[in-house]
Coordinates of C-alpha atoms and ligand atoms in Angstrom, one line a residue:
M1 CA 13.0 27.5 -3.7
N2 CA 16.7 27.5 -3.3
F3 CA 17.8 24.0 -4.2
A4 CA 21.4 24.0 -2.9
G5 CA 21.8 21.5 -0.1
E6 CA 18.0 20.7 0.0
H7 CA 16.5 17.2 0.3
I8 CA 14.1 16.3 -2.4
I9 CA 11.4 14.2 -0.7
S10 CA 8.0 15.3 -1.9
I11 CA 6.4 17.2 -4.8
E12 CA 4.9 19.5 -2.1
Q13 CA 8.2 21.2 -1.7
F14 CA 7.9 22.9 -5.1
E15 CA 6.2 25.8 -6.6
R16 CA 5.5 26.1 -10.3
S17 CA 8.5 28.4 -10.9
D18 CA 10.7 25.6 -9.3
I19 CA 9.3 23.1 -11.8
E20 CA 10.0 25.5 -14.8
R21 CA 13.6 25.9 -13.4
I22 CA 14.1 22.2 -13.2
F23 CA 12.9 21.7 -16.8
E24 CA 15.1 24.6 -18.0
V25 CA 18.2 23.0 -16.4
A26 CA 17.2 19.6 -17.8
D27 CA 17.1 21.0 -21.2
S28 CA 20.7 22.3 -20.7
M29 CA 21.9 18.7 -20.0
V30 CA 20.9 17.4 -23.4
P31 CA 24.5 17.7 -24.9
F32 CA 25.8 15.7 -22.0
A33 CA 23.1 13.0 -22.0
L34 CA 23.7 12.6 -25.8
R35 CA 27.4 12.3 -25.1
A36 CA 28.2 15.2 -27.5
R37 CA 30.0 16.8 -24.5
A38 CA 31.4 15.5 -21.2
T39 CA 31.6 17.4 -18.0
R40 CA 33.6 16.8 -14.8
V41 CA 31.8 19.4 -12.7
L42 CA 31.1 16.8 -9.9
E43 CA 34.6 15.2 -10.0
G44 CA 35.4 14.0 -6.5
A45 CA 31.7 13.9 -5.5
I46 CA 30.1 10.5 -4.4
L47 CA 26.5 9.5 -4.8
G48 CA 25.3 6.9 -2.3
N49 CA 22.6 5.0 -4.2
M50 CA 20.5 3.0 -1.7
F51 CA 17.8 0.9 -3.1
F52 CA 15.9 -1.4 -0.7
E53 CA 13.3 -2.3 -3.4
P54 CA 13.8 -3.6 -7.0
S55 CA 14.5 -0.8 -9.5
T56 CA 16.0 -0.6 -13.0
R57 CA 15.2 2.9 -14.2
T58 CA 15.4 5.0 -11.1
R59 CA 18.5 3.3 -9.7
V60 CA 20.5 3.2 -13.0
S61 CA 19.4 6.6 -14.3
F62 CA 20.3 8.3 -11.0
G63 CA 23.6 6.6 -11.2
A64 CA 24.1 7.4 -14.9
A65 CA 23.1 11.0 -14.3
F66 CA 25.7 11.4 -11.5
N67 CA 28.4 9.7 -13.7
L68 CA 27.6 12.1 -16.6
L69 CA 28.2 15.0 -14.3
G70 CA 31.6 13.5 -13.4
G71 CA 30.8 12.1 -10.0
S72 CA 31.2 8.5 -8.7
V73 CA 28.5 6.1 -7.5
R74 CA 28.4 3.6 -4.7
E75 CA 25.4 1.3 -4.5
T76 CA 23.6 -0.7 -1.8
T77 CA 20.8 -2.9 -3.2
G78 CA 18.4 -4.9 -1.0
F79 CA 18.1 -5.2 2.7
K80 CA 20.2 -8.4 2.8
T81 CA 23.4 -6.7 1.8
S82 CA 22.9 -3.8 4.3
A83 CA 23.4 -3.7 8.1
I84 CA 19.7 -2.7 8.3
A85 CA 19.3 -6.6 8.1
K86 CA 21.2 -6.7 11.5
G87 CA 18.7 -4.3 13.1
E88 CA 20.5 -1.0 12.4
S89 CA 18.1 2.0 12.5
L90 CA 17.4 4.5 9.7
Y91 CA 18.9 7.1 11.9
D92 CA 22.2 5.3 12.4
S93 CA 22.3 4.3 8.7
A94 CA 21.8 7.9 7.7
R95 CA 24.5 9.3 10.1
V96 CA 27.0 6.7 8.8
L97 CA 26.2 6.7 5.1
S98 CA 26.1 10.5 4.9
G99 CA 29.7 10.5 6.0
Y100 CA 30.6 8.4 2.9
S101 CA 28.5 10.4 0.3
D102 CA 27.9 13.9 -0.8
V103 CA 24.3 13.1 -1.9
I104 CA 22.1 10.0 -1.3
C105 CA 19.3 8.6 -3.4
M106 CA 17.1 6.2 -1.5
R107 CA 14.2 3.8 -2.3
H108 CA 12.4 2.1 0.6
P109 CA 9.2 0.1 0.9
K110 CA 7.9 2.0 3.9
E111 CA 6.0 5.2 3.4
G112 CA 7.8 8.2 5.1
S113 CA 11.1 6.3 5.5
V114 CA 13.0 8.4 3.1
A115 CA 11.9 11.6 5.0
E116 CA 12.9 9.9 8.3
F117 CA 16.3 9.0 6.8
A118 CA 16.8 12.5 5.4
K119 CA 16.2 14.1 8.8
A120 CA 19.3 12.3 10.1
S121 CA 21.4 12.7 7.0
R122 CA 24.3 15.2 6.8
V123 CA 24.0 15.5 2.9
P124 CA 21.0 16.0 0.6
V125 CA 18.7 13.0 0.2
L126 CA 16.6 12.4 -3.0
N127 CA 13.5 10.2 -2.7
G128 CA 13.6 7.4 -5.2
G129 CA 10.2 6.0 -4.1
D130 CA 8.9 5.4 -0.5
G131 CA 6.3 2.7 -0.4
A132 CA 3.0 3.8 -2.0
N133 CA 3.6 7.3 -1.0
E134 CA 5.6 9.4 -3.6
H135 CA 8.2 9.2 -6.4
P136 CA 9.0 12.8 -7.0
S137 CA 11.7 12.4 -9.6
Q138 CA 9.4 10.1 -11.6
A139 CA 6.7 12.7 -11.6
L140 CA 9.1 15.4 -12.7
L141 CA 10.3 13.3 -15.6
D142 CA 6.7 12.4 -16.5
L143 CA 5.6 16.0 -16.6
Y144 CA 8.8 17.0 -18.6
T145 CA 7.9 14.3 -21.0
I146 CA 4.3 15.4 -21.3
K147 CA 5.4 19.0 -22.0
N148 CA 7.9 17.9 -24.7
E149 CA 5.4 15.5 -26.3
L150 CA 2.7 18.1 -26.5
A151 CA 5.0 20.8 -27.7
S152 CA 4.8 19.6 -31.4
S153 CA 1.0 20.0 -31.4
G154 CA 1.1 23.5 -29.8
K155 CA -0.4 22.3 -26.6
R156 CA 0.7 23.4 -23.1
L157 CA 0.5 21.9 -19.6
D158 CA -2.2 24.3 -18.7
G159 CA -5.4 22.8 -20.2
L160 CA -3.9 19.3 -20.2
R161 CA -6.3 16.3 -20.6
I162 CA -4.9 13.1 -19.1
A163 CA -6.2 9.6 -18.2
M164 CA -4.4 7.8 -15.4
I165 CA -5.1 4.1 -15.6
G166 CA -4.6 1.1 -13.4
D167 CA -3.6 0.8 -9.8
L168 CA -4.1 4.4 -8.6
K169 CA -4.3 3.3 -4.9
F170 CA -0.7 2.0 -4.6
G171 CA 0.9 3.6 -7.6
R172 CA 3.2 6.2 -6.1
T173 CA 4.0 7.7 -9.6
V174 CA 0.3 8.8 -10.0
H175 CA 0.3 10.2 -6.5
S176 CA 3.3 12.5 -7.2
L177 CA 2.0 13.3 -10.7
S178 CA -1.3 14.3 -9.2
K179 CA 0.4 16.6 -6.7
L180 CA 2.5 18.1 -9.6
L181 CA -0.6 18.8 -11.8
C182 CA -2.0 20.9 -8.9
L183 CA 0.6 23.5 -9.8
F184 CA -0.9 24.0 -13.3
N185 CA -4.2 25.4 -14.5
N186 CA -7.4 23.9 -16.0
V187 CA -6.3 20.3 -16.1
H188 CA -8.9 17.5 -16.9
I189 CA -8.0 14.2 -15.2
S190 CA -9.8 11.0 -15.9
L191 CA -9.1 8.4 -13.3
V192 CA -9.6 4.8 -14.4
S193 CA -9.2 1.9 -12.0
P194 CA -11.1 -0.9 -10.3
Q195 CA -13.0 0.6 -7.4
E196 CA -10.8 -1.1 -4.9
L197 CA -7.7 0.5 -6.4
A198 CA -9.1 4.0 -6.8
M199 CA -7.0 7.1 -6.3
P200 CA -6.9 8.0 -2.5
Q201 CA -9.5 10.8 -1.9
L202 CA -6.7 13.1 -0.6
Y203 CA -5.3 13.4 -4.1
V204 CA -8.7 13.7 -5.8
D205 CA -9.5 16.5 -3.3
Q206 CA -6.2 18.4 -3.9
L207 CA -6.8 18.2 -7.7
R208 CA -10.4 19.5 -7.3
S209 CA -9.3 22.2 -4.9
S210 CA -6.8 23.4 -7.6
G211 CA -9.7 24.0 -9.9
H212 CA -9.2 20.9 -12.0
T213 CA -11.9 18.6 -13.4
V214 CA -11.7 15.0 -12.2
T215 CA -13.8 12.1 -13.3
C216 CA -13.6 8.5 -11.9
S217 CA -14.5 5.4 -13.9
S218 CA -13.7 1.7 -14.1
D219 CA -14.2 1.6 -17.9
L220 CA -11.2 2.0 -20.1
T221 CA -12.6 2.6 -23.5
S222 CA -15.1 5.4 -22.5
S223 CA -12.3 7.2 -20.6
I224 CA -9.6 7.5 -23.2
G225 CA -11.4 9.2 -26.0
N226 CA -10.8 12.8 -25.3
V227 CA -7.3 13.0 -23.7
D228 CA -3.9 14.2 -24.8
I229 CA -2.1 11.6 -22.6
V230 CA -3.0 8.0 -21.7
Y231 CA -0.8 7.2 -18.5
S232 CA -1.0 3.5 -17.8
T233 CA 0.3 1.9 -14.6
R234 CA 1.1 -1.6 -13.4
V235 CA -0.8 -3.4 -10.5
Q236 CA 1.7 -2.9 -7.7
E237 CA 1.7 -6.5 -6.6
E238 CA 4.4 -5.9 -4.0
R239 CA 1.9 -3.8 -2.0
F240 CA -0.8 -6.6 -1.8
S241 CA -0.9 -9.2 0.9
S242 CA -0.5 -12.0 -1.6
P243 CA 0.1 -12.3 -5.4
E244 CA -3.3 -14.0 -5.6
E245 CA -4.9 -10.8 -4.4
A246 CA -3.1 -8.8 -7.1
D247 CA -4.3 -11.5 -9.7
L248 CA -7.8 -10.2 -9.1
Y249 CA -6.9 -6.8 -10.8
R250 CA -4.1 -7.8 -13.2
G251 CA -5.1 -7.4 -16.9
R252 CA -8.2 -5.4 -16.2
F253 CA -7.1 -2.4 -18.4
R254 CA -5.2 -3.5 -21.5
L255 CA -4.3 -1.0 -24.2
N256 CA -3.3 -2.4 -27.6
Q257 CA -3.2 -0.9 -31.1
S258 CA -6.7 -1.8 -32.1
I259 CA -8.3 -0.3 -28.9
Y260 CA -6.0 2.8 -29.4
T261 CA -7.1 3.1 -33.0
K262 CA -10.8 2.7 -32.2
Y263 CA -11.1 4.9 -29.1
C264 CA -8.2 7.4 -28.9
E265 CA -7.7 10.7 -30.7
P266 CA -5.0 10.2 -33.5
N267 CA -2.2 11.9 -31.6
T268 CA -2.9 10.7 -28.0
V269 CA 0.5 10.1 -26.3
I270 CA 0.9 6.8 -24.6
M271 CA 2.9 6.8 -21.3
H272 CA 3.8 4.4 -18.5
P273 CA 6.3 4.9 -15.7
L274 CA 7.6 1.4 -16.4
P275 CA 8.1 -1.5 -15.8
R276 CA 5.1 -2.5 -17.9
D277 CA 4.0 -5.9 -16.9
S278 CA 4.2 -7.8 -20.1
R279 CA 3.2 -11.2 -18.7
A280 CA 0.2 -12.7 -20.6
D281 CA -2.1 -12.3 -17.7
A282 CA -1.4 -8.5 -17.3
N283 CA 0.0 -6.9 -20.6
E284 CA -1.3 -3.5 -19.7
L285 CA 0.4 -2.0 -22.8
D286 CA 0.6 -4.5 -25.6
S287 CA 3.9 -5.0 -27.5
D288 CA 1.9 -4.3 -30.8
L289 CA 2.0 -0.6 -29.7
N290 CA 5.8 -0.7 -30.0
Q291 CA 5.8 0.8 -33.5
N292 CA 3.2 3.4 -32.7
P293 CA 5.0 6.8 -32.9
N294 CA 2.9 8.1 -29.9
L295 CA 4.2 5.4 -27.6
A296 CA 6.5 7.7 -25.5
I297 CA 7.6 5.2 -22.9
F298 CA 11.2 5.0 -23.8
R299 CA 11.5 8.7 -24.5
Q300 CA 10.0 9.1 -21.0
A301 CA 12.7 6.7 -19.5
D302 CA 15.5 8.5 -21.3
N303 CA 14.2 11.8 -19.8
G304 CA 14.9 10.5 -16.4
V305 CA 18.6 11.1 -17.0
L306 CA 18.0 14.7 -17.9
I307 CA 15.8 15.4 -14.9
R308 CA 18.1 13.6 -12.5
M309 CA 21.1 15.4 -13.8
A310 CA 19.2 18.6 -13.3
L311 CA 18.3 17.7 -9.7
F312 CA 22.0 16.8 -8.9
A313 CA 23.3 20.0 -10.4
M314 CA 20.7 22.1 -8.5
V315 CA 21.1 20.4 -5.1
L316 CA 24.9 20.5 -5.4
D317 CA 24.8 24.0 -6.7
V318 CA 26.8 23.6 -9.9
V319 CA 24.3 24.6 -12.6
G320 CA 26.4 27.6 -13.7
K321 CA 29.7 25.6 -13.7
V322 CA 28.6 22.5 -15.8
E323 CA 29.7 24.1 -19.2
K324 CA 33.0 25.5 -17.7
Y325 CA 34.2 22.1 -16.7
S326 CA 33.1 20.4 -20.1
H327 CA 34.7 19.4 -23.3
E328 CA 33.8 17.5 -26.5
V329 CA 33.9 13.8 -26.2
T330 CA 36.6 12.1 -28.3
W331 CA 34.8 8.8 -28.8
Y332 CA 32.1 7.8 -31.2
S333 CA 28.5 8.2 -30.0
G334 CA 25.7 7.8 -32.5
R335 CA 23.2 8.7 -29.9
T336 CA 20.1 10.7 -30.8
R337 CA 17.1 11.7 -28.8
Ligands
CP1 N1 9.6 4.0 -13.0 C1 10.4 3.3 -12.0 O1 10.4 3.7 -10.9 O2 11.0 2.2 -12.4 P1 12.0 1.3 -11.6 O3 11.2 0.6 -10.5 O4 12.6 0.4 -12.6 O5 13.0 2.2 -10.9

């Protein structure tokens, strides 16, 4: 795929070679993410960051990634502060906002809304999550994290063993990650959820058609014993008709250090797209895992900057120019990976 000028809406746009190229470009962004070097390759460019659902990681890391490439960020957060609250259509919003921006990132509660917006946009649009549908940049950073975490034990993405746990029905990150895994070989996927929150059959069928092994269960401890990655997710209460309905499922699959020690292989990597729900009635990843070296959740969040820098550099076609417009930083940064 030629990324220049393209929208990034769905994992379905990519082939395996595209993913490998994104990861290669993400690796080249490390000195800039660590603030060892600064670049102004996107000086003069404006990112329109439009988030109509709550977000910490996606919104801030898209913004930070753009700033680290030298560009400026303008944000709209929530419907109330946007003219959409006055009845403006996605078409009109896209026509207008793409006149003010060189690239747009958008999160919206409705499935398909970002694709609809992109059709009317005059600049590339990156999907920051559309309802329960997809979250492609999250899946890319998740897979990049898996690749890096497994590298030290000599394992590769082909042959990966992964357990996806929690709300697999509404969790858009596991939908995009499942699609992404279809590009690799011989993956073993253990799906762990309440029956009512099972992974939609479409994604299971895609995984099986790709030659992968998929098992479904509603029992945590018997599903996490033979995997490289435990990928936990939050009950997506914003997709339920009421918080009380979400309460029925909250806290069903809690991983803590003693369960990890008893049931997981010693080097199993623990991931979560975050936010983890740390309220007492949920607590899907206990804080007693915080000192576990295999808890990769914050390395995973950090990788979001690298992947999003790579996407901006590729979509705005500056990959080969980042270094040319760079210099050492003059201020102290004790940042390490
Ligand atoms: N993982 C993720 O999408 O986090 P935010 O909702 O904070 O953006």
